[in-house]
Short mmCIF file of C-alpha atoms in Angstrom, two decimals:
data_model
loop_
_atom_site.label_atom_id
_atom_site.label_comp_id
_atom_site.label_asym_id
_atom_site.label_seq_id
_atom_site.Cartn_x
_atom_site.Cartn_y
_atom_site.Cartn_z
CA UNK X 1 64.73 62.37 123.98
CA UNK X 2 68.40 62.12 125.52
CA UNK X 3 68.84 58.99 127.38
CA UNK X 4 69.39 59.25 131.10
CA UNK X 5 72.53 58.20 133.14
CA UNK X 6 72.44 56.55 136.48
CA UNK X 7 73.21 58.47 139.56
CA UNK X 8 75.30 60.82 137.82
CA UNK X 9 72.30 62.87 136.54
CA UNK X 10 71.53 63.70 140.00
CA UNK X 11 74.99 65.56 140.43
CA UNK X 12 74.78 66.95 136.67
CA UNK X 13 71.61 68.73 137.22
CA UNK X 14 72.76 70.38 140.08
CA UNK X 15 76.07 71.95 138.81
CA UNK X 16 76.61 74.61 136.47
CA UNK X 17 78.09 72.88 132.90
CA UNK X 18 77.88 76.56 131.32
CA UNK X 19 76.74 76.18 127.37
CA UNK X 20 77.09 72.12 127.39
CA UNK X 21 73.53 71.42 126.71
CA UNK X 22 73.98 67.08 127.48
CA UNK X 23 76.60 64.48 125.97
CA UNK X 24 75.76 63.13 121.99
CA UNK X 25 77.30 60.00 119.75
CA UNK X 26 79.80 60.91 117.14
CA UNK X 27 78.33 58.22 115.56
CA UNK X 28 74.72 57.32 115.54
CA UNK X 29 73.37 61.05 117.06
CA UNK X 30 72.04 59.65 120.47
CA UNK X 31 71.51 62.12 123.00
CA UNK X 32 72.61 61.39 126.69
CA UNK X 33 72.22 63.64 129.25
CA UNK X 34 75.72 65.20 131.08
CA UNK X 35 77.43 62.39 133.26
CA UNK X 36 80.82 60.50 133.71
CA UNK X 37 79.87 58.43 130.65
CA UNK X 38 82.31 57.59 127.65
CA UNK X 39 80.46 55.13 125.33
CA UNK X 40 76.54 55.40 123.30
CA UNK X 41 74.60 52.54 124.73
CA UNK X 42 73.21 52.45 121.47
CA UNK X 43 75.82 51.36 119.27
CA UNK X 44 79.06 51.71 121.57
CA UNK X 45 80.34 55.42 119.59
CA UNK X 46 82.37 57.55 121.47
CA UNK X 47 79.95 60.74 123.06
CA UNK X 48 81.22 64.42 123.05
CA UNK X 49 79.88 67.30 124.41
CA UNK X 50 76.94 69.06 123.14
CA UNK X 51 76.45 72.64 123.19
CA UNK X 52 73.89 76.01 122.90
CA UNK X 53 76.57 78.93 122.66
CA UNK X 54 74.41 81.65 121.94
CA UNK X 55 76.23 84.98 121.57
CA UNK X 56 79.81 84.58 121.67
CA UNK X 57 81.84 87.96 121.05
CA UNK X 58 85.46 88.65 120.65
CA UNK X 59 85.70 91.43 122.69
CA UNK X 60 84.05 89.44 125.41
CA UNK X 61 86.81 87.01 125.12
CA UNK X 62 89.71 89.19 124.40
CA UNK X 63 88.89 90.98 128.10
CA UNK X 64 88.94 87.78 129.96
CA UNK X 65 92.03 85.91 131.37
CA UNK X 66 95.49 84.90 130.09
CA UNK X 67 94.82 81.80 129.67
CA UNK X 68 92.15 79.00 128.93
CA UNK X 69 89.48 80.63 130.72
CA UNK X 70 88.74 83.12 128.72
CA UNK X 71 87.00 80.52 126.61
CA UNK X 72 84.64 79.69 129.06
CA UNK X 73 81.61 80.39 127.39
CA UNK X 74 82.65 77.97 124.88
CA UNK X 75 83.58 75.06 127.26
CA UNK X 76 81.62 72.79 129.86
CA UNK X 77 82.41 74.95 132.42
CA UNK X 78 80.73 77.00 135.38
CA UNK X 79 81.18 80.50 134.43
CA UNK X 80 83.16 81.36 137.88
CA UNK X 81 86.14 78.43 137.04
CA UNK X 82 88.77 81.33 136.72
CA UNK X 83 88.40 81.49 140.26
CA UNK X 84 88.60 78.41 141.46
CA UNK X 85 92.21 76.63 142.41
CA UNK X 86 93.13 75.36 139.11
CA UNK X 87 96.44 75.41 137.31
CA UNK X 88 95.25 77.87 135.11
CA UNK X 89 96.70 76.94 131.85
CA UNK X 90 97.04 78.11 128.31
CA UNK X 91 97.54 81.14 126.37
CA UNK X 92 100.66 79.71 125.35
CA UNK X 93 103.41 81.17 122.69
CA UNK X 94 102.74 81.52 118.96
CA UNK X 95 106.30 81.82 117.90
CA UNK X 96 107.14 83.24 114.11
CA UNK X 97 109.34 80.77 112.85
CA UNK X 98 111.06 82.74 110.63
CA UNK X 99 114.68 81.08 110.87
CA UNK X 100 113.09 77.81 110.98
CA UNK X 101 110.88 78.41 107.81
CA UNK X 102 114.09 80.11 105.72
CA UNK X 103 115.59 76.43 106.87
CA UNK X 104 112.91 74.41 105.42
CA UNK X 105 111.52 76.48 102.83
CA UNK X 106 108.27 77.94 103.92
CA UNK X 107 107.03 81.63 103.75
CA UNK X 108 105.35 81.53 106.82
CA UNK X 109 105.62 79.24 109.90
CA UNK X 110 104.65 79.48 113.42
CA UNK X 111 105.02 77.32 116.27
CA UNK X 112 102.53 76.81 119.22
CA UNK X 113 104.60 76.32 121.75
CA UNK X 114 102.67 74.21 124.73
CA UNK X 115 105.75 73.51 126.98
CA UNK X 116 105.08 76.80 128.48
CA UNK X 117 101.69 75.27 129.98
CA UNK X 118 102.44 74.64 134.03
CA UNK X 119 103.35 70.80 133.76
CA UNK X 120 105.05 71.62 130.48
CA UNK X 121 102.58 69.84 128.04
CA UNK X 122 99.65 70.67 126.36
CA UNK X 123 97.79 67.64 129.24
CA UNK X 124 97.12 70.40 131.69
CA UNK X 125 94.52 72.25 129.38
CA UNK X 126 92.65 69.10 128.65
CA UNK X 127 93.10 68.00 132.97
CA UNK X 128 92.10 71.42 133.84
CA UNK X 129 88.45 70.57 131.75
CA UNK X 130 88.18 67.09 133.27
CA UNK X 131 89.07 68.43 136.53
CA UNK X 132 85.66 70.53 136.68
CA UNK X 133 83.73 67.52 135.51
CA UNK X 134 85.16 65.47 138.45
CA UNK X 135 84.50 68.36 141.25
CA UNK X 136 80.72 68.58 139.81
CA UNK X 137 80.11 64.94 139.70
CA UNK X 138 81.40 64.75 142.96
CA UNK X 139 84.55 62.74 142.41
CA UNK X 140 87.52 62.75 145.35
CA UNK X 141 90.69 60.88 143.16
CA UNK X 142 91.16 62.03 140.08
CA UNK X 143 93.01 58.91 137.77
CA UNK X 144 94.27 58.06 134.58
CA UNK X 145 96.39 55.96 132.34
CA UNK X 146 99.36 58.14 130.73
CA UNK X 147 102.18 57.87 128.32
CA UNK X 148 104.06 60.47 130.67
CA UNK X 149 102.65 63.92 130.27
CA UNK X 150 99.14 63.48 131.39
CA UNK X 151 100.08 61.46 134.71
CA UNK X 152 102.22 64.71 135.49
CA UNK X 153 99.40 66.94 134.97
CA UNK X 154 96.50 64.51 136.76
CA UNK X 155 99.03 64.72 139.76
CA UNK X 156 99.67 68.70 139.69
CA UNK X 157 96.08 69.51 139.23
CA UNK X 158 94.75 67.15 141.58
CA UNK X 159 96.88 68.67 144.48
CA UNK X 160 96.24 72.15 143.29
CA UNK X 161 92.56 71.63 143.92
CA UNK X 162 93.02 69.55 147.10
CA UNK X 163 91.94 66.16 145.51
CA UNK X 164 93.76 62.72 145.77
CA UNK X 165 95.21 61.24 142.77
CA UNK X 166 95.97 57.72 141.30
CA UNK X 167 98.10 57.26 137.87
CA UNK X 168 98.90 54.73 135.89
CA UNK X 169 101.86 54.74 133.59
CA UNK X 170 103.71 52.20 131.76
CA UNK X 171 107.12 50.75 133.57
CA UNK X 172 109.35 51.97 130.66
CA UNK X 173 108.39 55.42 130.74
CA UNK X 174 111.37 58.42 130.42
CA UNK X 175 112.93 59.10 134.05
CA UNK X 176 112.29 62.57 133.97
CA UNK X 177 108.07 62.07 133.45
CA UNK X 178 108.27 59.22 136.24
CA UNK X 179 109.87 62.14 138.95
CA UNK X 180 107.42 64.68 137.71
CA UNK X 181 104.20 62.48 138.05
CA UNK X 182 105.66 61.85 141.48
CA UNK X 183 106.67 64.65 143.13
CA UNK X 184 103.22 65.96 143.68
CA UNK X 185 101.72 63.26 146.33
CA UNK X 186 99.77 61.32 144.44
CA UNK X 187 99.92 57.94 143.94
CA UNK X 188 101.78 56.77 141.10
CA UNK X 189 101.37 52.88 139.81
CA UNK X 190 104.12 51.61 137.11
CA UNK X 191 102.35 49.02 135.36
CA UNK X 192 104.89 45.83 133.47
CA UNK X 193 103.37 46.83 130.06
CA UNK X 194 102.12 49.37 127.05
CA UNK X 195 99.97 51.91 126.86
CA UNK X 196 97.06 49.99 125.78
CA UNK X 197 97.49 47.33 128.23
CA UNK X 198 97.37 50.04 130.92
CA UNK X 199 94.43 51.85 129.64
CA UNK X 200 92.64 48.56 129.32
CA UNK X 201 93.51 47.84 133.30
CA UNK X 202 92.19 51.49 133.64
CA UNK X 203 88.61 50.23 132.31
CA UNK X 204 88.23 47.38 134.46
CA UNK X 205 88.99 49.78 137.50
CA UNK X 206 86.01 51.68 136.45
CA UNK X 207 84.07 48.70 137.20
CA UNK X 208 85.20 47.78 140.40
CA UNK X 209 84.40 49.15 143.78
CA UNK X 210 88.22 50.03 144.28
CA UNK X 211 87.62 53.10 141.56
CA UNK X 212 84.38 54.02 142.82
CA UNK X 213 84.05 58.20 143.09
CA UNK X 214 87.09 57.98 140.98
CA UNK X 215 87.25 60.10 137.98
CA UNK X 216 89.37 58.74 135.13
CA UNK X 217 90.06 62.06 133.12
CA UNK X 218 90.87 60.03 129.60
CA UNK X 219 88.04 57.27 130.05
CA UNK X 220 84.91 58.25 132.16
CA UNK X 221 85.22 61.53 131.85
CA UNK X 222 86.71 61.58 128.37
CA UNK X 223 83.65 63.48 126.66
CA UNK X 224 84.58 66.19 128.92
CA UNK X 225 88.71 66.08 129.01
CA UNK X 226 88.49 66.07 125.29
CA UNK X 227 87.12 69.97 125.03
CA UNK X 228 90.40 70.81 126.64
CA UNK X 229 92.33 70.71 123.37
CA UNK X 230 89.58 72.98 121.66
CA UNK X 231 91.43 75.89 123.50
CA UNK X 232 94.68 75.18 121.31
CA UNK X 233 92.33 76.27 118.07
CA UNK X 234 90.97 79.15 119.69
CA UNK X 235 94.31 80.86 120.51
CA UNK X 236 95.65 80.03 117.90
CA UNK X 237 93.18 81.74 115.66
CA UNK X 238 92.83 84.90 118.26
CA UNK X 239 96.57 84.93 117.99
CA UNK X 240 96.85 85.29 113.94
CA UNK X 241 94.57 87.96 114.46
CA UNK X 242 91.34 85.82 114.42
CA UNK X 243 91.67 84.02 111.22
CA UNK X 244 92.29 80.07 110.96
CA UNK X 245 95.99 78.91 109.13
CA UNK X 246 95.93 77.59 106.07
CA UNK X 247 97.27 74.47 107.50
CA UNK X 248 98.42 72.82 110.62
CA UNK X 249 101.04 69.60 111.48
CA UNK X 250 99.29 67.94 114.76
CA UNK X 251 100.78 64.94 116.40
CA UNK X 252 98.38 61.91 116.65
CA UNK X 253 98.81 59.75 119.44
CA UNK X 254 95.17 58.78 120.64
CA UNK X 255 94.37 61.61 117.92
CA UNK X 256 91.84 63.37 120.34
CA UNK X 257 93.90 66.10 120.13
CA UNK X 258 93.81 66.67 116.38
CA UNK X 259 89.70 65.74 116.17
CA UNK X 260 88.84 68.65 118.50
CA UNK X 261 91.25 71.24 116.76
CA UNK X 262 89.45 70.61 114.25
CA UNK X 263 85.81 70.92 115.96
CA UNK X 264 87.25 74.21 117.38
CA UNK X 265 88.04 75.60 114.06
CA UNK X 266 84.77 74.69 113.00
CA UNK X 267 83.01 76.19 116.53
CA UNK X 268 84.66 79.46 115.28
CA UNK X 269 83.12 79.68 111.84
CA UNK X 270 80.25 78.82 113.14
CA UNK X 271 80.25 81.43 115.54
CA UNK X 272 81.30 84.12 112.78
CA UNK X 273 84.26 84.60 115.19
CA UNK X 274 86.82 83.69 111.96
CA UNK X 275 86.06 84.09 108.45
CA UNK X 276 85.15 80.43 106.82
CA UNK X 277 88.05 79.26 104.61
CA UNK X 278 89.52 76.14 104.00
CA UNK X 279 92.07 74.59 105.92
CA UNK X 280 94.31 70.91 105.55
CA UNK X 281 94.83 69.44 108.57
CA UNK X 282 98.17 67.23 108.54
CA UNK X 283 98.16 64.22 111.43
CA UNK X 284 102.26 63.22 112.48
CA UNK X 285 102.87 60.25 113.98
CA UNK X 286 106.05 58.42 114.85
CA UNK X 287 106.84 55.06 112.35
CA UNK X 288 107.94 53.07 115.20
CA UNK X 289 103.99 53.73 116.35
CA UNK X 290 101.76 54.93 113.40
CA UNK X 291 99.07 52.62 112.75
CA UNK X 292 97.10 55.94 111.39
CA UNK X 293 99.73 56.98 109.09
CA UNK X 294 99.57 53.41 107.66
CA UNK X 295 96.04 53.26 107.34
CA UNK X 296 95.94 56.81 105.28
CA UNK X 297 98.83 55.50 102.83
CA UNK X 298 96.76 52.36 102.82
CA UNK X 299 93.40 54.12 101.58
CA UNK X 300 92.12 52.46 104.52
CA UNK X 301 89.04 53.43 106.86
CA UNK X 302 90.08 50.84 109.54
CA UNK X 303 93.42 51.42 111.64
CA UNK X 304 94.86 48.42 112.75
CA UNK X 305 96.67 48.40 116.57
CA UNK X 306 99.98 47.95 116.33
CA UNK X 307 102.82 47.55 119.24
CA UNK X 308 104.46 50.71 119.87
CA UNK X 309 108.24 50.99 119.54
CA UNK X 310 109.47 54.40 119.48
CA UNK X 311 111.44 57.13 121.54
CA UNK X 312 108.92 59.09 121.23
CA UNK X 313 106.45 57.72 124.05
CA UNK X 314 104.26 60.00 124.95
CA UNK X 315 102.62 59.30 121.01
CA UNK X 316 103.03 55.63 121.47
CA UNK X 317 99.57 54.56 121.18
CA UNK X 318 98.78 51.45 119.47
CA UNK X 319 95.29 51.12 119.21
CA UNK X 320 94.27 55.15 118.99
CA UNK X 321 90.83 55.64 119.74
CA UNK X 322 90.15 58.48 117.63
CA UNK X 323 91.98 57.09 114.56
CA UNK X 324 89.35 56.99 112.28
CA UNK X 325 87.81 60.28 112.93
CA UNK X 326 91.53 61.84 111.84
CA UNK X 327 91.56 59.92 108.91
CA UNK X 328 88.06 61.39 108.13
CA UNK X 329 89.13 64.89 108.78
CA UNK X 330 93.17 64.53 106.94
CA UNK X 331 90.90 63.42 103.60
CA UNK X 332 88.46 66.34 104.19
CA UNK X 333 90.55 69.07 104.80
CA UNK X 334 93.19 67.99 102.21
CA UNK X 335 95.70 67.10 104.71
CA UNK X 336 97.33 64.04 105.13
CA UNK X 337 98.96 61.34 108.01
CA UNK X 338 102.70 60.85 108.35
CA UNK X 339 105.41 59.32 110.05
CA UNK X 340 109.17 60.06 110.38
CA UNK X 341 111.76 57.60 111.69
CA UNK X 342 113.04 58.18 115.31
CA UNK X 343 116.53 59.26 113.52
CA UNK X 344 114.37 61.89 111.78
CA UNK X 345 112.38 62.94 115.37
CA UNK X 346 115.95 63.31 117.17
CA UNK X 347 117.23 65.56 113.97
CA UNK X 348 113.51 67.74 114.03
CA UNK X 349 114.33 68.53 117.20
CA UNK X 350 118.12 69.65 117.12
CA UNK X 351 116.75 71.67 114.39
CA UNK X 352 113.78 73.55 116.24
CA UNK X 353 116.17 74.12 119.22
CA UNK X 354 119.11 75.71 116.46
CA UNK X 355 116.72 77.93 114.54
CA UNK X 356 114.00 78.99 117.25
CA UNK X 357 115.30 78.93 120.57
CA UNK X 358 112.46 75.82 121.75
CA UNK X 359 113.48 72.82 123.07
CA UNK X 360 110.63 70.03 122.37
CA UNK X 361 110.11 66.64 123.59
CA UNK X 362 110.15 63.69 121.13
CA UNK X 363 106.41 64.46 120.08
CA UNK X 364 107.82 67.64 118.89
CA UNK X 365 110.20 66.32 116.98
CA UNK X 366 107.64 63.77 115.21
CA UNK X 367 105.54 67.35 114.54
CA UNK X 368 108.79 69.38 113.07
CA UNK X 369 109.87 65.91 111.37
CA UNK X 370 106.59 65.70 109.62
CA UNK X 371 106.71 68.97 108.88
CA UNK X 372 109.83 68.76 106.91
CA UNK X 373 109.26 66.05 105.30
CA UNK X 374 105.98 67.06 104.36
CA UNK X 375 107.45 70.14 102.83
CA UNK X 376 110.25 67.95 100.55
CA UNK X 377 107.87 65.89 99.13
CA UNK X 378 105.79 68.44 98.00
CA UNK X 379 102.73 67.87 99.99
CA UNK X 380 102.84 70.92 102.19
CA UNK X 381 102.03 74.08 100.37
CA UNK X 382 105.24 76.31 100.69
CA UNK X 383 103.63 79.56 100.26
CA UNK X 384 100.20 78.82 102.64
CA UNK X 385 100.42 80.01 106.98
CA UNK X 386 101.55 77.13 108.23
CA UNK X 387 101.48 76.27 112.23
CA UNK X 388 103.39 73.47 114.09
CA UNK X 389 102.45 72.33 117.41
CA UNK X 390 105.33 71.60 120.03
CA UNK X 391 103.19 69.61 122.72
CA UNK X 392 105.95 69.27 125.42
CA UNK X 393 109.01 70.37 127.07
CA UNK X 394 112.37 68.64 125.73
CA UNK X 395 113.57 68.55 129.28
CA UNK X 396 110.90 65.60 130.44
CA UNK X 397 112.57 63.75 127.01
CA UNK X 398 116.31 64.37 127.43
CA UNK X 399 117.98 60.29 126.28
CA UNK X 400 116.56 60.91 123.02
CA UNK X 401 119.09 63.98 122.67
CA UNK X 402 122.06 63.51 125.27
CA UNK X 403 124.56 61.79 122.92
CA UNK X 404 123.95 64.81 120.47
CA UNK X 405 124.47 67.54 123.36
CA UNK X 406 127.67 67.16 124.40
CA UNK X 407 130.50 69.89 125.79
CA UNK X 408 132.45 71.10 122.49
CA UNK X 409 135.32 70.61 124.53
CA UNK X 410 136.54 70.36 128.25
CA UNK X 411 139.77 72.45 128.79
CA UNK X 412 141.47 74.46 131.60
CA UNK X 413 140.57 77.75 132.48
CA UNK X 414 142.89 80.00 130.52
CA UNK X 415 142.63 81.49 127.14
CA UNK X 416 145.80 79.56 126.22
CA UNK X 417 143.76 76.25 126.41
CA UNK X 418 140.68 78.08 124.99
CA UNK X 419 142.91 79.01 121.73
CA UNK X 420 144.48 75.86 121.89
CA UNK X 421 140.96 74.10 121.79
CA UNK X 422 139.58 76.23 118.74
CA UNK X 423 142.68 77.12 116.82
CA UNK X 424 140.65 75.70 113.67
#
């Protein structure tokens, strides 16, 4: 029998959820009906959603919108969200790589490009599933703690829907995420610390009547937020032609992301929507923060929090909450966690800009960096589909770059000075 959650369940049985059949623990199995909950009461396991799909076609999908709504019937959703005011996001670019994998030596590469999404990171699909958990639990400020990218998002998609927003981002955060979280209304709240130290803040808000009807898109309604970055494995597959890659770089900051790629990939089998075949799932992380990547070298099964110190901050998570479900699913699959050096991130992403035309943030260049190294040591079959993911838009990330993107030269405006300036 699934255990029962406070008020919540009142609000939760009066909503559509579409297939999400209650919430369940990744870890011990217990069942828990659908509610702003985060945590098993049993033994303190994360809880995910739970679903009954039923009959899930491709050509019912393939007719549906151009973007992460035509998964609907796969996410806890109410089968009308397409029309409700959302940001509407997904259905991003699967670019062939082909420069970039005659560069690094690959036979086939793509790159899922997610700075096309509407706050230019992949956030605003997993905001845009936590956003229809607040509306039916009857939430009116939609919250978080953010690295950058997600407090942007929060803020878009809470004034797209008419909500009020609060986020919470560390003081040392990149200008350009700072303006963008800002510009929409919201409230925005620098807090003198990391990550971790502002998620943990984020927890005691829960608590207290100053968050009450708030819904915290990466902690009470996390179950729910998650799904959002099942829709990067869908399109992905529906964009090879529905068939999974043989493998896949991910970057791992909390390493939600990377656990529910994988749970899409398995949704699809499942589903006979794909053709079952092994996969290897590679986790990148940056070494100034990659307490995951250590832990895999390590042959560990515990990853132990580390203090982040790396450009690239919208990975710099310390004490990952996911971490040991990626190590689970790197072993499984084959794959592996690594780290590249911030040198190496700045490098990845001169070189994904030269050879493909896509400008990524730092966690782009830790993906691309990974990749490449990957590749040179062998690890990375050379001959197998590959797929990168670029999660966000170099623009919101542009110190880690500037020094390297300079005018070739500044002359006067004749040819004169023009041959002068390139003579050689």
């Amino acid at each position: 029998m699934a255990h029962t959650s406070t008020a919540a369940n009142t609000a939760a049985n009066t909503v559509e959820f579409g297939p999400a059949t209650g919430l369940s623990c990744r870890e011990c199995g217990a069942l828990y009906d659908l509610g702003p909950i985060f945590a098993c009461t049993e033994c303190f396991g994360p809880l995910e959603v739970a679903y009954d799909f039923g009959e899930v076609r491709r050509e019912d999908i393939e007719s549906g919108p151009a973007n992460i709504w035509r998964y609907r019937s796969l996410l806890p959703v109410p089968a009308g969200v397409a029309a409700k005011p959302n940001l509407q996001p997904g259905w991003t670019k699967l670019v062939k790589a082909d420069r970039l994998a005659a560069e690094l030596g690959l036979r086939s590469l793509h790159v899922k490009d997610d700075s096309g999404n509407p706050t230019h990171s992949f956030k605003d699909r997993v905001v845009a599933i936590a956003l229809e958990a607040a509306r039916n639990f009857g939430f009116h400020t939609l919250s978080c703690s953010s690295t950058g990218n997600l407090a942007g998002a929060v803020s878009a998609a809470a004034a797209r829907a008419g909500l009020d927003s609060c986020v919470f981002i560390p003081a040392d955060l990149e200008p350009a995420k700072v303006t963008m979280a800002a510009v929409y209304g919201g409230r925005l709240v620098a807090i003198d610390g990391n990550y971790d130290e502002v998620n943990r803040f984020c927890s005691e808000l829960i608590g207290d009547e100053l968050g009450e009807k708030w819904g915290f898109v990466n902690v009470n309604l996390r179950p729910f937020y998650a799904e959002g970055s099942k829709t990067l494995a869908y399109e992905i597959a529906e964009q090879l032609g529905w068939r999974l890659p043989d493998q896949i770089v991910i970057p791992v900051a909390s390493g939600s992301q990377l656990t529910k790629i994988d749970k899409g990939f398995r949704e699809l089998i499942k589903l006979g929507l794909v053709e079952e075949r092994p996969y290897r799932i590679f986790g990148a992380q940056a070494e100034g923060c990659s307490p995951v990547s250590r832990a895999f070298k390590a042959g560990q099964d515990v990853v132990q929090p580390v203090r982040p110190d790396t450009i690239a901050k919208s990975l710099a998570i310390g004490n990952p909450a996911d971490g040991p479900y990626v190590l689970d699913i790197a072993r499984r699959t084959g794959g592996a966690v690594e780290d590249v050096n911030d040198q190496e991130v700045v490098e990845a992403i001169r070189l994904l800009a030269r050879t493909e035309g896509v400008f990524a943030e730092t966690a782009g260049g830790v993906t691309v960096g990974v990749l490449r190294k990957l590749v040179r040591e062998g690890r990375l079959d050379p001959d197998a589909e590959t797929v990168v993911l670029n999660t966000g838009d170099g623009l919101k990330t542009l110190d880690a770059v500037s020094e390297h993107a300079r005018p070739a030269a500044v002359i006067r405006p004749s040819l004169d000075a023009f041959r002068a300036a390139f003579a050689n």
